[in-house]
Coordinates of C-alpha atoms in Angstrom, one line a residue:
M64 CA 15.1 -9.3 5.7
S65 CA 17.7 -12.0 6.0
K66 CA 21.0 -12.1 4.3
N67 CA 20.2 -15.3 2.4
L68 CA 17.1 -13.8 0.9
R69 CA 19.0 -10.7 -0.2
G70 CA 21.6 -13.0 -1.8
R71 CA 19.1 -15.1 -3.6
A72 CA 17.4 -12.0 -5.1
L73 CA 20.7 -10.4 -6.1
G74 CA 21.9 -13.6 -7.8
A75 CA 18.9 -13.8 -10.1
R76 CA 17.7 -11.7 -12.9
R77 CA 16.7 -8.4 -11.4
A78 CA 13.1 -7.4 -11.5
F79 CA 14.1 -3.7 -10.9
P80 CA 16.6 -2.4 -13.5
E81 CA 19.6 -0.3 -12.3
R82 CA 17.9 3.0 -13.3
S83 CA 14.9 2.1 -11.1
R84 CA 17.1 1.3 -8.1
S85 CA 18.8 4.6 -8.6
F86 CA 15.5 6.5 -8.6
F87 CA 14.4 4.6 -5.6
S88 CA 17.6 5.4 -3.7
S89 CA 17.3 9.1 -4.4
S90 CA 13.6 9.4 -3.4
Y91 CA 12.9 6.8 -0.6
P92 CA 11.2 7.0 1.8
E93 CA 9.2 10.3 1.3
G94 CA 9.1 10.9 -2.4
T95 CA 6.4 9.4 -4.6
H96 CA 8.1 8.3 -7.9
K97 CA 7.8 5.9 -10.8
L98 CA 10.0 2.9 -11.4
E99 CA 10.3 0.1 -14.0
H100 CA 10.1 -3.6 -13.5
N101 CA 10.6 -6.9 -15.5
L102 CA 7.7 -9.0 -14.1
V103 CA 5.2 -8.8 -17.0
G104 CA 4.3 -12.4 -18.1
H105 CA 5.4 -14.0 -14.8
P106 CA 3.4 -17.3 -14.6
L107 CA 2.4 -16.7 -11.0
L108 CA 0.7 -13.5 -12.0
E109 CA -1.5 -14.7 -14.8
L110 CA -5.3 -14.7 -14.2
D111 CA -5.8 -18.4 -13.9
A112 CA -3.0 -18.6 -11.3
L113 CA -4.5 -15.7 -9.4
A114 CA -8.0 -17.2 -9.4
L115 CA -6.5 -20.4 -7.9
L116 CA -4.7 -18.3 -5.3
G117 CA -7.9 -16.4 -4.4
E118 CA -9.7 -19.7 -3.8
A119 CA -6.8 -21.0 -1.7
L120 CA -6.5 -18.0 0.6
P121 CA -8.5 -17.8 3.8
P122 CA -11.7 -15.6 3.5
E123 CA -10.2 -12.8 5.5
S124 CA -7.4 -12.5 3.0
V125 CA -9.7 -11.8 0.1
E126 CA -11.7 -8.6 -0.6
Y127 CA -13.8 -7.9 -3.6
N128 CA -16.7 -5.7 -4.6
R129 CA -18.3 -3.8 -7.3
G130 CA -15.9 -1.8 -9.5
D131 CA -18.2 1.2 -10.4
L132 CA -17.5 3.1 -7.2
P133 CA -17.1 6.8 -6.6
I134 CA -13.8 8.3 -5.6
G135 CA -15.1 8.8 -2.1
V136 CA -17.1 6.1 -0.3
D137 CA -18.7 5.9 3.2
G138 CA -18.3 2.5 4.8
K139 CA -17.8 -0.9 3.2
P140 CA -18.5 -1.0 -0.6
E141 CA -21.2 -3.1 -2.0
G142 CA -20.4 -6.7 -3.0
N143 CA -20.8 -8.1 -6.5
G144 CA -22.7 -11.4 -5.8
L145 CA -19.9 -13.7 -7.1
T146 CA -17.2 -15.9 -5.6
I147 CA -13.6 -14.7 -5.7
G148 CA -12.8 -17.3 -8.4
E149 CA -15.7 -16.2 -10.6
T150 CA -14.8 -12.6 -10.1
I151 CA -11.2 -13.1 -11.3
R152 CA -11.9 -15.5 -14.1
N153 CA -14.6 -13.2 -15.5
I154 CA -12.9 -9.9 -14.5
A155 CA -13.3 -8.5 -18.0
T156 CA -17.1 -8.5 -17.6
S157 CA -17.8 -8.8 -13.8
N158 CA -17.6 -5.1 -13.1
S159 CA -15.5 -5.8 -10.1
W160 CA -12.4 -4.8 -8.0
A161 CA -10.6 -7.5 -6.1
V162 CA -7.6 -7.7 -3.8
L163 CA -5.7 -10.8 -2.7
K164 CA -4.1 -10.0 0.7
N165 CA -1.0 -11.4 2.3
I166 CA -0.1 -13.5 -0.7
E167 CA 3.0 -14.5 1.2
Q168 CA 0.8 -17.1 2.9
N169 CA 1.3 -19.2 -0.3
R170 CA 4.9 -20.4 -0.6
P171 CA 5.6 -19.6 -4.3
F172 CA 4.3 -16.1 -3.8
E173 CA 6.2 -15.7 -0.5
G174 CA 9.4 -16.5 -2.5
L175 CA 8.5 -13.9 -5.1
L176 CA 7.8 -11.2 -2.5
H177 CA 11.1 -11.8 -0.7
E178 CA 13.0 -11.7 -4.0
L179 CA 11.5 -8.4 -5.0
I180 CA 12.0 -6.7 -1.6
G181 CA 15.4 -8.3 -1.4
E182 CA 16.6 -6.4 -4.5
L183 CA 15.9 -3.1 -2.7
A184 CA 16.8 -4.2 0.9
P185 CA 20.2 -2.4 1.0
I186 CA 18.6 0.9 0.1
I187 CA 15.7 0.4 2.4
E188 CA 17.7 -0.6 5.4
A189 CA 20.2 2.2 5.0
R190 CA 17.3 4.8 5.3
T191 CA 14.6 3.3 7.5
G192 CA 16.3 0.4 9.2
K193 CA 15.2 -3.2 9.4
I194 CA 12.5 -4.4 7.0
L195 CA 9.5 -5.4 9.1
R196 CA 6.4 -7.3 8.1
P197 CA 7.0 -7.7 4.3
Q198 CA 3.6 -8.3 2.7
G199 CA 2.2 -8.7 -0.8
F200 CA -1.2 -7.8 -2.3
I201 CA -2.6 -8.4 -5.8
F202 CA -5.2 -6.2 -7.3
I203 CA -7.4 -7.4 -10.2
S204 CA -9.8 -4.8 -11.6
S205 CA -12.4 -4.7 -14.3
P206 CA -12.3 -1.9 -17.0
D207 CA -13.1 1.5 -15.5
A208 CA -13.0 0.2 -11.9
V209 CA -12.2 2.7 -9.2
T210 CA -10.2 2.2 -6.0
P211 CA -11.6 4.9 -3.7
Y212 CA -9.6 7.6 -1.9
H213 CA -7.7 6.1 1.1
F214 CA -4.3 5.8 2.7
D215 CA -2.1 2.9 3.8
P216 CA 0.3 2.4 6.8
E217 CA 3.0 0.6 4.8
H218 CA 5.9 1.6 2.5
N219 CA 4.5 0.5 -0.8
I220 CA 5.6 -0.3 -4.4
L221 CA 2.8 -1.1 -6.8
L222 CA 3.9 -2.9 -10.0
Q223 CA 1.5 -2.7 -13.0
L224 CA 1.3 -6.1 -14.8
R225 CA -1.6 -5.8 -17.2
G226 CA -3.8 -3.0 -18.5
H227 CA -3.2 0.5 -17.3
K228 CA -4.5 2.8 -14.5
V229 CA -4.0 6.3 -13.2
M230 CA -3.0 6.7 -9.6
T231 CA -3.5 10.2 -8.1
V232 CA -1.3 10.8 -5.0
F233 CA -1.5 13.6 -2.4
P234 CA 1.1 14.8 0.0
P235 CA 1.5 12.6 3.1
G236 CA 1.1 14.2 6.5
D237 CA -0.9 17.2 5.1
P238 CA -4.1 17.6 7.2
R239 CA -5.9 19.2 4.3
F240 CA -6.2 15.8 2.6
A241 CA -6.3 13.5 5.7
P242 CA -7.2 15.3 8.9
D243 CA -5.2 14.3 12.0
A244 CA -8.3 13.0 13.7
V245 CA -8.8 10.5 10.8
H246 CA -5.3 9.3 11.1
E247 CA -5.8 8.8 14.9
T248 CA -9.1 6.9 14.3
Y249 CA -7.5 4.6 11.7
H250 CA -4.6 3.7 14.0
T251 CA -7.0 2.8 16.8
G252 CA -9.1 0.4 14.7
G253 CA -11.0 2.6 12.3
G254 CA -11.3 2.5 8.5
R255 CA -8.8 3.8 5.9
E256 CA -11.4 5.5 3.6
L257 CA -11.1 9.3 3.6
T258 CA -13.6 12.0 2.9
W259 CA -13.2 13.2 -0.7
D260 CA -13.5 16.8 -1.9
E261 CA -13.3 17.7 -5.6
A262 CA -11.3 20.7 -4.6
F263 CA -8.5 18.3 -3.7
M264 CA -8.0 17.3 -7.3
R265 CA -5.7 20.2 -8.3
H266 CA -3.3 19.3 -5.5
G267 CA -2.9 15.6 -6.6
V268 CA -0.1 14.3 -8.8
R269 CA -1.3 11.9 -11.5
F270 CA 0.8 8.9 -12.4
T271 CA -0.2 6.8 -15.4
L272 CA 0.9 3.2 -15.1
Y273 CA 1.3 0.8 -18.0
P274 CA 2.8 -2.8 -17.9
T275 CA 6.4 -2.6 -16.7
D276 CA 5.7 0.6 -14.8
A277 CA 5.7 0.8 -11.0
I278 CA 5.2 3.5 -8.4
Y279 CA 6.5 4.0 -4.9
V280 CA 3.9 5.4 -2.5
P281 CA 5.1 6.8 0.9
V282 CA 3.5 5.7 4.2
M283 CA 0.0 7.3 4.6
A284 CA 0.1 9.2 1.4
P285 CA -3.6 9.6 0.4
H286 CA -4.4 8.3 -3.1
F287 CA -7.1 6.9 -5.4
V288 CA -6.9 4.8 -8.5
Q289 CA -8.9 4.9 -11.8
N290 CA -8.6 1.9 -14.0
G291 CA -8.4 2.2 -17.8
K292 CA -10.5 0.6 -20.5
E293 CA -9.1 -2.9 -20.1
V294 CA -8.6 -5.5 -17.3
S295 CA -5.9 -4.4 -14.9
V296 CA -3.6 -6.6 -12.7
S297 CA -1.2 -5.0 -10.2
L298 CA 1.1 -6.4 -7.6
S299 CA 1.8 -4.4 -4.4
I300 CA 4.8 -5.2 -2.3
T301 CA 4.8 -3.5 1.1
W302 CA 6.9 -3.4 4.3
R303 CA 6.9 -1.6 7.6
S304 CA 9.8 0.1 9.4
E305 CA 10.3 1.1 13.0
W306 CA 9.7 4.7 11.9
S307 CA 6.3 3.7 10.4
F308 CA 5.3 1.9 13.6
A309 CA 6.4 4.9 15.7
E310 CA 4.4 7.3 13.5
A311 CA 1.3 5.0 13.9
D312 CA 1.7 4.7 17.7
A313 CA 2.2 8.4 18.1
R314 CA -1.0 9.0 16.2
A315 CA -2.8 6.6 18.5
F316 CA -1.4 8.3 21.6
N317 CA -2.7 11.6 20.2
K318 CA -6.2 10.2 20.3
V319 CA -5.7 9.3 23.9
L320 CA -4.5 12.9 24.6
R321 CA -7.6 14.3 22.8
R322 CA -9.8 12.2 25.1
W323 CA -8.1 14.1 28.0
G324 CA -9.1 17.4 26.4
L325 CA -5.7 18.2 24.9
Q326 CA -4.9 19.4 21.3
P327 CA -1.7 17.5 20.5
K328 CA 0.6 18.3 17.6
P329 CA 0.7 15.6 14.9
P330 CA 3.8 13.4 14.6
Q331 CA 6.5 14.6 12.3
R332 CA 7.3 12.9 9.1
W333 CA 10.6 11.0 8.4
P334 CA 13.4 11.3 9.6
A335 CA 11.8 12.4 12.9
S336 CA 11.6 9.4 15.2
N337 CA 8.3 10.2 17.1
Q338 CA 9.7 7.8 19.8
A339 CA 8.4 9.6 22.9
K340 CA 4.7 9.4 22.0
A341 CA 5.2 6.0 20.5
M342 CA 6.7 4.6 23.7
A343 CA 3.9 6.3 25.7
M344 CA 1.3 4.6 23.6
R345 CA 3.0 1.2 24.0
V346 CA 2.9 1.7 27.8
V347 CA -0.8 2.6 27.6
R348 CA -1.4 -0.6 25.7
R349 CA 0.5 -2.7 28.3
L350 CA -1.4 -1.1 31.2
S351 CA -4.7 -1.8 29.5
G352 CA -3.8 -5.4 28.7
K353 CA -3.7 -4.8 24.9
G354 CA 0.0 -4.7 24.3

């Protein structure tokens, strides 16, 4: 995150009020917590603008499917038979869930993403170092749509813009909710969907999000989302850190060790660096021509 981007964000009206920045500072990077934001009504984030964005993004940056999914899914969910523009413009009745990925490919959205992350950059960089790969994702969901149980490799703040939803979050790094072998498969090219067990529910923490609410979700914290009775629009701003990349590479190296018949210990959570296994995996990639 460059100094000029930080300066531009700090010189404008802040999206994250002072109290939210204080909460974020006290909990980042390992504590899931709610925040507040001032982005409701932003012209870039209205449905018509989002439909145009979806039509402008390359196909690989758009994912959408039926919204009436179970919490746990096996493989890629079923499509809805519509285009992305039709899905978004008719989201109230299309029974769909859509995500626009890497919105920073579009210049106005790139500016918005950098302004938002720029407000928090001093806190982020003091804890987890340089901000790497800032990315933005927008979720548009029909009433009652479900985002199935999964995890993500990024540090993530989700800002609720329209409607409401309940996100249920589980402890990151706990093999009860995401076995080590599943982490290892994901970090070597597998999917991010996790096996759901109803017995997990009592261990999750429910966060109800209304417009102006946001939530920070730690790296690889399992979660699922249940939309409310109205259309929901959310913006997710994400970034990586050297720690998150090291954790991912250490997981990948553990899969190599399992192939050798070993039973490796899982990487440690922040602030452990996991550098030894991470460096070993990077050497393996170079030797195999994949690094």
